Short mmCIF file of C-alpha atoms in Angstrom, two decimals:
data_model
loop_
_atom_site.label_atom_id
_atom_site.label_comp_id
_atom_site.label_asym_id
_atom_site.label_seq_id
_atom_site.Cartn_x
_atom_site.Cartn_y
_atom_site.Cartn_z
CA MET A 1 -237.60 -264.21 -69.22
CA ILE A 2 -235.10 -264.01 -66.35
CA LYS A 3 -232.33 -265.34 -68.63
CA LYS A 4 -233.11 -262.62 -71.18
CA ILE A 5 -232.91 -259.92 -68.51
CA LEU A 6 -229.57 -261.27 -67.25
CA LEU A 7 -228.15 -261.43 -70.79
CA LEU A 8 -229.36 -257.90 -71.53
CA THR A 9 -227.79 -256.60 -68.29
CA LEU A 10 -224.48 -258.31 -69.12
CA PHE A 11 -224.52 -256.91 -72.66
CA LEU A 12 -225.20 -253.38 -71.44
CA GLY A 13 -222.41 -253.64 -68.85
CA LEU A 14 -219.90 -254.78 -71.47
CA SER A 15 -221.05 -252.08 -73.87
CA ILE A 16 -220.60 -249.34 -71.27
CA SER A 17 -217.15 -250.67 -70.36
CA VAL A 18 -215.95 -250.75 -74.00
CA PHE A 19 -217.53 -247.39 -74.74
CA GLY A 20 -215.79 -245.85 -71.72
CA GLN A 21 -212.40 -247.22 -72.73
CA GLN A 22 -212.69 -246.11 -76.37
CA SER A 23 -213.95 -242.70 -75.33
CA LEU A 24 -211.31 -241.99 -72.68
CA ASN A 25 -208.25 -243.19 -74.59
CA GLY A 26 -208.50 -240.28 -77.01
CA TYR A 27 -208.05 -237.67 -74.28
CA LYS A 28 -204.62 -236.59 -73.08
CA TYR A 29 -205.47 -234.89 -69.77
CA ILE A 30 -207.89 -235.04 -66.86
CA ILE A 31 -208.51 -231.55 -65.46
CA VAL A 32 -209.19 -231.62 -61.71
CA PRO A 33 -210.72 -228.54 -60.02
CA LYS A 34 -209.16 -227.15 -56.84
CA LYS A 35 -212.64 -226.85 -55.28
CA TYR A 36 -215.88 -228.82 -55.60
CA SER A 37 -219.18 -226.95 -55.58
CA PHE A 38 -220.60 -228.95 -52.65
CA LEU A 39 -217.66 -228.00 -50.40
CA LYS A 40 -216.75 -224.60 -48.95
CA GLU A 41 -212.95 -224.60 -49.32
CA GLU A 42 -210.31 -225.56 -51.86
CA ASN A 43 -209.20 -229.16 -51.46
CA GLN A 44 -211.43 -229.53 -48.40
CA TYR A 45 -210.93 -232.95 -46.76
CA GLN A 46 -208.08 -233.37 -49.32
CA LEU A 47 -210.79 -234.59 -51.72
CA ASN A 48 -209.41 -232.80 -54.79
CA ALA A 49 -205.88 -234.08 -54.17
CA LEU A 50 -207.26 -237.58 -53.66
CA THR A 51 -209.17 -237.32 -56.96
CA LYS A 52 -205.96 -236.39 -58.77
CA PHE A 53 -204.11 -239.22 -57.04
CA PHE A 54 -206.69 -241.85 -58.04
CA PHE A 55 -206.60 -240.71 -61.70
CA GLU A 56 -202.79 -240.94 -61.71
CA LYS A 57 -203.02 -244.37 -60.12
CA ASN A 58 -205.12 -245.43 -63.13
CA ASN A 59 -202.46 -244.15 -65.59
CA PHE A 60 -204.16 -240.84 -66.48
CA THR A 61 -202.28 -237.54 -66.66
CA ALA A 62 -204.20 -235.44 -64.14
CA VAL A 63 -203.57 -231.71 -63.64
CA TYR A 64 -205.26 -229.00 -61.62
CA ASP A 65 -207.39 -226.47 -63.51
CA GLU A 66 -205.18 -223.58 -62.39
CA ASN A 67 -202.01 -225.09 -63.87
CA THR A 68 -202.89 -226.59 -67.25
CA PRO A 69 -200.29 -227.53 -69.92
CA LEU A 70 -199.69 -225.26 -72.91
CA ASP A 71 -201.20 -227.61 -75.50
CA TYR A 72 -204.38 -227.91 -73.43
CA THR A 73 -204.55 -224.12 -73.09
CA LYS A 74 -204.50 -223.86 -76.89
CA ASN A 75 -206.90 -226.77 -77.38
CA ASN A 76 -209.08 -227.65 -74.39
CA CYS A 77 -210.61 -230.56 -76.31
CA LEU A 78 -207.47 -232.54 -75.43
CA GLY A 79 -208.74 -232.96 -71.88
CA LEU A 80 -211.75 -233.99 -69.85
CA LYS A 81 -212.98 -231.96 -66.90
CA ALA A 82 -213.48 -234.03 -63.77
CA ASN A 83 -216.27 -233.40 -61.30
CA ILE A 84 -217.70 -235.23 -58.31
CA LYS A 85 -221.47 -235.71 -58.18
CA ASN A 86 -222.60 -235.66 -54.55
CA ASP A 87 -225.86 -237.45 -53.80
CA SER A 88 -225.26 -237.97 -50.08
CA ASN A 89 -227.99 -238.13 -47.45
CA ILE A 90 -228.14 -238.38 -43.67
CA PHE A 91 -227.58 -242.14 -43.82
CA SER A 92 -224.68 -242.46 -46.25
CA THR A 93 -222.13 -240.63 -48.39
CA ARG A 94 -222.74 -241.19 -52.12
CA LEU A 95 -220.24 -239.92 -54.71
CA ALA A 96 -219.80 -240.49 -58.44
CA VAL A 97 -217.01 -239.32 -60.76
CA GLU A 98 -218.13 -237.47 -63.87
CA LEU A 99 -216.02 -236.51 -66.91
CA ARG A 100 -217.14 -233.88 -69.44
CA ASP A 101 -215.51 -232.88 -72.72
CA CYS A 102 -214.82 -229.39 -74.11
CA ARG A 103 -218.44 -229.15 -75.32
CA ASN A 104 -219.75 -230.01 -71.84
CA ASN A 105 -220.96 -233.44 -72.94
CA VAL A 106 -220.81 -236.21 -70.34
CA VAL A 107 -218.26 -238.72 -71.64
CA PHE A 108 -218.01 -240.97 -68.59
CA ILE A 109 -219.70 -241.36 -65.24
CA SER A 110 -218.66 -243.91 -62.64
CA GLU A 111 -220.73 -246.14 -60.45
CA VAL A 112 -221.87 -244.48 -57.22
CA GLY A 113 -219.42 -245.07 -54.40
CA LYS A 114 -221.15 -245.42 -51.04
CA SER A 115 -219.95 -245.16 -47.45
CA ARG A 116 -221.65 -245.18 -44.05
CA GLU A 117 -218.70 -243.60 -42.23
CA LYS A 118 -219.91 -240.91 -39.81
CA ASP A 119 -216.75 -238.79 -40.13
CA PHE A 120 -217.01 -236.52 -43.19
CA LYS A 121 -213.41 -236.96 -44.34
CA LYS A 122 -213.41 -240.74 -43.93
CA GLY A 123 -216.80 -240.97 -45.59
CA TYR A 124 -215.78 -238.90 -48.62
CA HIS A 125 -212.49 -240.80 -49.01
CA SER A 126 -214.17 -244.19 -48.76
CA ALA A 127 -216.96 -243.30 -51.20
CA LEU A 128 -214.54 -241.79 -53.72
CA ARG A 129 -212.27 -244.84 -53.56
CA LYS A 130 -215.25 -247.08 -54.35
CA ALA A 131 -216.39 -244.81 -57.20
CA PHE A 132 -212.96 -245.13 -58.81
CA GLU A 133 -213.40 -248.90 -58.95
CA SER A 134 -215.19 -248.15 -62.25
CA PHE A 135 -211.87 -247.09 -63.81
CA LYS A 136 -210.09 -250.39 -63.14
CA ASN A 137 -211.47 -252.04 -66.27
CA VAL A 138 -210.91 -249.02 -68.50
CA ASN A 139 -207.18 -249.80 -68.93
CA TYR A 140 -206.50 -246.27 -70.10
CA VAL A 141 -203.71 -245.72 -72.66
CA TYR A 142 -203.52 -242.37 -74.42
CA ASN A 143 -204.20 -242.80 -78.15
CA PRO A 144 -204.53 -239.40 -79.90
CA GLU A 145 -207.64 -238.92 -82.01
CA GLU A 146 -207.42 -236.73 -85.10
CA ASN A 147 -210.78 -235.07 -84.52
CA LEU A 148 -209.62 -233.86 -81.08
CA LEU A 149 -206.21 -232.71 -82.28
CA ALA A 150 -207.86 -230.79 -85.12
CA ASN A 151 -209.48 -228.38 -82.67
CA VAL A 152 -206.24 -226.43 -82.15
CA GLU A 153 -206.76 -222.77 -82.91
CA THR A 154 -203.99 -221.25 -85.02
CA GLU A 155 -203.37 -217.56 -85.52
CA PRO A 156 -202.61 -216.26 -89.05
CA VAL A 157 -198.98 -215.26 -89.58
CA GLU A 158 -198.22 -212.20 -91.66
CA VAL A 159 -195.84 -212.79 -94.58
CA SER A 160 -193.70 -209.85 -93.49
CA LYS A 161 -192.95 -211.61 -90.19
CA VAL A 162 -191.80 -214.94 -91.67
CA ALA A 163 -188.15 -213.86 -92.00
CA GLU A 164 -188.12 -212.48 -88.45
CA VAL A 165 -189.60 -215.69 -87.04
CA ALA A 166 -187.07 -217.79 -88.94
CA LYS A 167 -184.24 -215.68 -87.52
CA VAL A 168 -185.51 -216.03 -83.95
CA LYS A 169 -185.87 -219.79 -84.38
CA ALA A 170 -182.31 -220.05 -85.69
CA GLU A 171 -180.97 -218.10 -82.71
CA LYS A 172 -182.84 -220.28 -80.23
CA THR A 173 -182.10 -223.66 -81.84
CA GLU A 174 -179.15 -224.42 -79.57
CA VAL A 175 -181.05 -223.45 -76.40
CA VAL A 176 -184.10 -225.51 -77.39
CA LEU A 177 -181.96 -228.56 -78.11
CA GLU A 178 -180.29 -228.24 -74.72
CA GLU A 179 -183.68 -227.94 -73.00
CA LYS A 180 -184.99 -231.02 -74.82
CA GLN A 181 -181.93 -233.02 -73.87
CA ALA A 182 -182.33 -231.96 -70.24
CA LYS A 183 -185.99 -232.96 -70.24
CA VAL A 184 -185.22 -236.36 -71.75
CA ALA A 185 -182.55 -236.95 -69.13
CA VAL A 186 -184.95 -236.10 -66.31
CA VAL A 187 -187.62 -238.43 -67.69
CA ASN A 188 -185.14 -241.29 -67.97
CA ILE A 189 -184.04 -240.80 -64.37
CA GLU A 190 -187.62 -240.70 -63.11
CA GLU A 191 -188.58 -243.81 -65.08
CA ALA A 192 -185.55 -245.65 -63.75
CA GLU A 193 -186.07 -244.65 -60.12
CA VAL A 194 -189.84 -244.55 -59.59
CA ASP A 195 -191.15 -247.79 -58.16
CA GLN A 196 -193.86 -249.00 -55.89
CA ASN A 197 -192.28 -247.16 -52.93
CA VAL A 198 -192.84 -243.68 -54.34
CA LEU A 199 -194.84 -241.38 -52.05
CA PHE A 200 -197.21 -238.62 -53.13
CA ALA A 201 -197.29 -235.23 -51.36
CA GLN A 202 -200.69 -233.81 -50.44
CA PRO A 203 -200.78 -230.23 -49.13
CA ILE A 204 -202.25 -229.61 -45.67
CA SER A 205 -202.60 -226.41 -43.64
CA ASN A 206 -199.10 -226.46 -42.13
CA GLY A 207 -197.14 -228.60 -44.59
CA PHE A 208 -197.71 -231.87 -46.41
CA GLN A 209 -198.72 -235.42 -45.81
CA LEU A 210 -196.94 -238.15 -47.78
CA ILE A 211 -199.18 -241.00 -48.89
CA ASP A 212 -198.45 -244.29 -50.61
CA ARG A 213 -200.48 -245.97 -53.35
CA SER A 214 -202.97 -247.49 -50.86
CA PRO A 215 -203.47 -244.50 -50.17
CA LYS A 216 -202.14 -244.49 -46.58
CA ILE A 217 -200.48 -241.59 -44.77
CA VAL A 218 -196.82 -242.58 -44.23
CA TYR A 219 -195.34 -239.28 -42.99
CA THR A 220 -196.71 -235.91 -41.91
CA LEU A 221 -194.45 -232.93 -42.66
CA GLN A 222 -194.64 -229.62 -40.79
CA LYS A 223 -193.23 -226.42 -42.28
CA THR A 224 -190.23 -224.62 -40.80
CA SER A 225 -188.74 -221.19 -41.49
CA LEU A 226 -186.20 -222.81 -43.86
CA ASP A 227 -186.87 -223.68 -47.49
CA ASN A 228 -187.13 -227.42 -48.23
CA VAL A 229 -186.75 -228.35 -44.55
CA PHE A 230 -189.67 -229.94 -42.67
CA LEU A 231 -190.23 -231.42 -39.22
CA LEU A 232 -191.42 -235.02 -39.14
CA LYS A 233 -194.53 -235.29 -37.00
CA ASN A 234 -194.36 -239.10 -36.85
CA ILE A 235 -190.81 -239.30 -35.47
CA LYS A 236 -188.31 -236.83 -34.03
CA GLY A 237 -186.43 -235.97 -37.17
CA LEU A 238 -186.18 -233.85 -40.30
CA PHE A 239 -187.34 -234.21 -43.89
CA LEU A 240 -185.09 -232.11 -46.12
CA LYS A 241 -183.73 -231.74 -49.62
CA LYS A 242 -180.05 -232.48 -50.29
CA GLY A 243 -179.14 -231.59 -53.84
CA ASP A 244 -181.88 -233.20 -55.91
CA ARG A 245 -182.75 -235.84 -53.30
CA TRP A 246 -185.26 -235.82 -50.44
CA VAL A 247 -183.98 -237.51 -47.28
CA ILE A 248 -185.14 -238.25 -43.75
CA GLU A 249 -182.67 -237.75 -40.88
CA TYR A 250 -183.19 -238.89 -37.29
CA TYR A 251 -181.33 -240.47 -34.37
CA ASP A 252 -182.10 -244.06 -33.39
CA GLU A 253 -182.15 -245.48 -29.86
CA ASN A 254 -178.35 -245.83 -29.95
CA ASP A 255 -177.85 -242.15 -30.84
CA ARG A 256 -176.75 -243.02 -34.36
CA LEU A 257 -177.70 -240.58 -37.13
CA ILE A 258 -179.90 -242.41 -39.64
CA GLN A 259 -180.35 -241.08 -43.18
CA LYS A 260 -182.95 -242.49 -45.53
CA GLU A 261 -183.67 -241.35 -49.10
CA ILE A 262 -187.36 -240.92 -49.91
CA GLN A 263 -188.90 -240.83 -53.40
CA VAL A 264 -191.58 -238.14 -53.45
CA LYS A 265 -193.84 -236.65 -56.11
CA PHE A 266 -195.08 -233.13 -55.27
#
């Protein structure tokens, strides 16, 4: 009897894992809200930014709900809406990650991440990190599904406007080609340069904090009156943009000016 129960549990676990992978691979985006219903402020405790970070760490394309891509705006079935289910009590913080499709059906729900940290921020971060352990075996790779792509709403085009549209397209062909070439070039540069040392910027009240993939706070940036110039809270120095590069500048113990290029994703 015990063997049967163990085999049944193993079978159900494998089924859920395979179902989750097959279900999630068909979706192009994860839509992350800027505010969770159980919190009072946007991105309180940096929980929303951390959610987005963990999805990106698991190879998903995560975007905030206030800045969605054009194809998702036309067809919201391309994405899944993320939410955090909070079942915390006075003894522990308990969070689970839930994903719903465009028809509000639950497509995926993670294991409950638990933490006994007394500090709210540390407790939420620890519980969320544990909840995202459920995504490690998903091995997400976007694979478009025809039934999701077919939900795009198209507007009828009047026959009288066909010639005008063709003319506009002809006039813009050169500009569009240039834009596409520019985008391809940018992608190639990013793919060539991004490595394990890339840092991710999380907004805070007076600037940003740069975190690595752990996630661990590496630098804290404080705003100044100048655009793209920040004070480094960790060391006496500046974090600023030179051309298209972000660099750190500070003086070492021998009064030598040190410059260090930093890879950052905002």
